[in-house]
């Protein structure tokens, strides 16, 4: 039976993505704070279409804003792990990475009453020990890698990449990977960021991005019977008026293409129970 799943996911970073990169002056902090406004708009839209989504929330944001993040839980959405401080795992020594992972699990348990099943690394960059840590701490899935587009797979651990010899692959683990991509992430399309070394232009036309996002789903429906496509949005990015209109058009367009909307944990369960999958 054909089944085409869409996961709408929201990285509720508020200012943590800025402050963890040293952008802690009042304007970037306020720029992140707009995420609190955006989140309310998104929750209203998800309610309107009766969609259960997955919200990846850093522990520091849960602990700073228990009311705002509690609203996400109260609406029935899944809360996924997105680090504690929003520091990139690959930038931390393993002991700190594990300490932050545990601390954020505790924050999520406090707000939602249960441990997270899913993990999304900040900046989508895992350290060499992240997969081990995720398995050790009981995660069922990761959603930070790009080895496929709409077909989940098992994460590999212990790769030894080389430059001038054939690649040495690590072991396939039990951790499921629900893949993502930068092209289905609102951030690079829309956010203008200027630092001392780089400029990320962003500010794309929302209608053009919408067309790409729908066409990726359309391609899946035309070429495969089963798949799960994951969209990544940030409340302070997608929460602007013209982008909220785009998000609603995305939901309607996906419905027209026969999408089933699911939180990621439900998509994972559907994948594990799906045709042709063996554990
Ligand atoms: Zn983030």
XYZ file of C-alpha atoms and ligand atoms in Angstrom:
280
model
C 0.000 0.000 0.000
C 1.410 3.377 -0.877
C 2.132 5.716 1.986
C 3.722 9.140 1.767
C 4.493 10.790 5.087
C 5.396 14.426 5.765
C 7.087 15.397 9.026
C 6.899 19.054 9.943
C 9.646 19.769 12.463
C 10.453 22.942 14.359
C 13.808 23.725 15.933
C 12.693 25.992 18.775
C 16.094 27.579 19.363
C 14.976 31.112 20.348
C 18.357 32.876 20.934
C 20.461 29.786 21.749
C 21.762 29.402 18.181
C 23.060 32.968 18.338
C 24.401 33.060 21.892
C 26.217 29.717 21.451
C 28.066 31.293 18.524
C 29.005 34.359 20.554
C 26.255 36.588 19.123
C 24.903 37.713 22.482
C 24.300 41.441 22.059
C 20.719 42.737 22.405
C 19.742 42.583 18.727
C 20.563 38.906 18.033
C 18.955 38.020 21.360
C 15.789 39.868 20.283
C 15.977 38.245 16.870
C 15.845 34.869 18.592
C 13.102 36.031 20.930
C 10.871 36.550 17.916
C 10.760 32.745 17.938
C 8.380 32.966 20.892
C 5.979 34.947 18.692
C 6.544 32.594 15.771
C 5.931 29.514 17.904
C 2.475 30.743 18.938
C 1.579 31.316 15.274
C 2.835 27.865 14.313
C 0.943 26.155 17.131
C -2.245 27.879 15.968
C -1.666 26.750 12.374
C -0.937 23.157 13.392
C -4.127 23.178 15.458
C -6.124 24.410 12.480
C -5.010 21.428 10.376
C -4.887 18.984 13.287
C -1.234 18.145 12.633
C 1.075 16.570 15.220
C 4.623 17.856 14.745
C 8.036 17.383 16.336
C 9.721 20.247 18.160
C 13.445 20.010 18.828
C 14.109 22.252 21.827
C 17.480 22.932 23.492
C 17.466 22.292 27.254
C 18.428 25.879 28.039
C 15.309 27.096 26.226
C 13.065 24.634 28.077
C 14.542 25.795 31.385
C 14.249 29.502 30.495
C 10.760 29.379 29.002
C 8.786 26.609 30.739
C 5.477 28.259 29.792
C 6.190 28.624 26.068
C 7.737 25.182 25.732
C 5.048 23.716 27.977
C 2.469 24.942 25.471
C 4.102 22.764 22.807
C 3.684 19.754 25.091
C 0.132 20.731 26.053
C -0.827 20.752 22.362
C 0.313 17.134 22.098
C 3.438 17.583 19.991
C 6.570 15.458 20.304
C 9.593 17.075 21.966
C 12.947 15.990 20.540
C 16.456 16.519 21.899
C 18.454 19.420 20.471
C 21.371 19.688 22.889
C 21.423 21.754 26.047
C 23.295 24.926 25.112
C 23.051 24.598 21.307
C 26.822 24.123 21.092
C 27.776 21.907 18.142
C 28.642 18.354 19.361
C 31.795 18.197 17.253
C 33.049 21.323 19.065
C 32.908 19.728 22.534
C 35.066 17.123 24.276
C 33.140 13.810 24.676
C 32.633 14.290 28.455
C 30.960 17.642 27.954
C 28.883 16.339 25.062
C 27.537 13.540 27.270
C 26.953 15.852 30.242
C 24.964 18.248 28.033
C 23.037 15.338 26.509
C 22.019 14.049 29.937
C 21.152 17.530 31.213
C 18.852 18.185 28.238
C 17.170 14.771 28.637
C 16.315 15.822 32.204
C 14.895 19.150 30.967
C 12.707 17.310 28.444
C 11.517 14.833 31.080
C 10.559 17.713 33.376
C 8.503 19.484 30.727
C 6.978 16.485 28.925
C 6.999 13.715 31.505
C 9.057 11.360 29.351
C 12.479 10.939 27.786
C 12.922 11.992 24.151
C 13.047 9.282 21.479
C 14.654 11.497 18.845
C 17.763 13.628 18.551
C 18.744 16.381 16.169
C 22.249 17.758 16.510
C 22.834 21.473 16.469
C 24.096 22.579 13.051
C 23.584 18.990 11.902
C 27.125 17.971 12.740
C 27.639 14.886 14.905
C 30.875 14.255 16.768
C 32.668 10.879 16.441
C 31.012 9.714 19.699
C 27.468 11.040 19.205
C 25.964 7.837 17.760
C 27.436 5.808 20.654
C 26.025 8.283 23.176
C 22.584 8.227 21.549
C 22.445 4.430 21.749
C 23.757 4.458 25.335
C 21.083 6.950 26.395
C 18.215 5.075 24.781
C 17.390 7.131 21.691
C 15.425 5.434 18.910
C 16.299 7.802 16.090
C 18.583 10.577 14.948
C 17.642 13.168 12.368
C 20.856 14.999 11.491
C 22.268 13.138 8.488
C 21.768 13.270 4.754
C 22.540 9.810 3.323
C 19.095 9.533 1.733
C 16.209 11.914 1.230
C 12.901 10.220 2.047
C 13.936 6.704 3.071
C 15.017 6.208 6.701
C 18.027 3.972 7.285
C 20.287 2.690 10.072
C 23.043 5.015 11.261
C 26.651 3.869 10.877
C 29.184 4.272 13.649
C 32.983 4.303 13.586
C 33.664 5.314 9.987
C 37.301 5.983 9.208
C 37.331 8.443 6.330
C 40.600 8.650 4.458
C 41.718 10.890 1.675
C 43.941 8.646 -0.403
C 42.787 5.110 0.489
C 39.406 3.380 0.098
C 36.972 4.492 2.800
C 36.727 2.245 5.860
C 33.078 1.969 6.912
C 31.982 1.562 10.515
C 29.279 -0.789 11.784
C 25.607 -0.331 11.050
C 23.841 0.311 14.362
C 20.284 -0.111 15.620
C 19.833 3.674 15.688
C 17.425 4.778 12.949
C 18.308 7.784 10.846
C 15.453 9.877 9.461
C 17.340 12.004 6.966
C 17.185 15.758 6.487
C 18.703 18.244 4.074
C 19.687 21.895 3.973
C 17.385 22.396 0.985
C 14.352 21.499 3.142
C 15.467 23.798 5.981
C 14.075 27.321 6.188
C 17.240 28.791 7.715
C 19.647 28.994 4.747
C 16.839 30.076 2.415
C 15.627 32.950 4.537
C 18.050 34.165 7.196
C 20.488 36.950 6.450
C 23.528 36.528 8.691
C 26.657 38.653 8.589
C 29.679 37.772 10.678
C 33.270 39.016 10.537
C 34.161 36.214 8.071
C 30.986 35.253 6.245
C 27.728 36.444 4.801
C 24.757 34.106 4.475
C 22.438 36.037 2.141
C 19.110 34.291 2.853
C 15.977 36.366 2.201
C 14.764 34.107 -0.637
C 11.370 34.519 -2.194
C 9.033 32.279 -0.189
C 7.029 31.207 -3.256
C 10.147 29.809 -4.946
C 11.107 27.882 -1.821
C 7.548 26.536 -1.538
C 7.758 25.252 -5.105
C 10.984 23.347 -4.337
C 9.567 21.929 -1.105
C 6.403 20.664 -2.813
C 8.337 19.256 -5.768
C 10.532 17.132 -3.488
C 7.359 15.589 -2.084
C 5.852 15.246 -5.553
C 8.983 13.404 -6.742
C 8.599 10.929 -3.876
C 4.935 10.243 -4.711
C 5.736 9.743 -8.394
C 8.715 7.448 -7.882
C 8.204 5.420 -4.716
C 5.327 3.813 -2.866
C 6.642 4.635 0.591
C 8.616 7.476 2.068
C 8.927 10.082 4.759
C 10.023 13.596 3.891
C 11.137 15.887 6.697
C 10.845 19.665 6.664
C 12.833 21.724 9.164
C 11.691 25.169 10.275
C 12.704 27.596 12.997
C 9.970 29.675 14.650
C 11.998 32.895 14.435
C 12.483 32.276 10.701
C 9.202 30.812 9.452
C 7.167 32.926 11.899
C 7.303 36.072 9.696
C 3.985 36.828 7.958
C 4.852 35.987 4.351
C 6.542 32.753 5.453
C 3.587 31.722 7.613
C 1.454 32.122 4.491
C 3.973 29.888 2.700
C 3.809 27.300 5.501
C 0.025 27.144 5.227
C 0.297 26.774 1.442
C 2.821 23.983 2.019
C 0.386 22.140 4.286
C -2.435 22.496 1.760
C -0.197 21.504 -1.150
C 1.078 18.444 0.665
C -2.477 17.422 1.506
C -3.350 17.695 -2.190
C -0.435 15.355 -2.919
C -1.828 12.802 -0.458
C 0.505 13.481 2.467
C -0.018 11.901 5.859
C 1.317 14.293 8.480
C 3.115 12.656 11.390
C 5.418 13.502 14.253
C 8.810 11.924 13.671
C 8.400 9.238 16.344
C 5.185 8.089 14.638
C 6.890 8.122 11.237
C 9.655 6.011 12.751
C 7.131 3.470 14.061
C 5.473 3.402 10.629
C 8.882 2.816 9.046
C 9.721 -0.012 11.448
C 6.355 -1.659 10.775
C 6.444 -0.908 7.064
C 6.783 -3.176 4.050
C 10.197 -4.558 3.306
C 11.724 -3.465 6.591
C 13.585 -5.939 8.713
C 14.926 -5.124 12.139
Zn 19.047 24.636 16.308
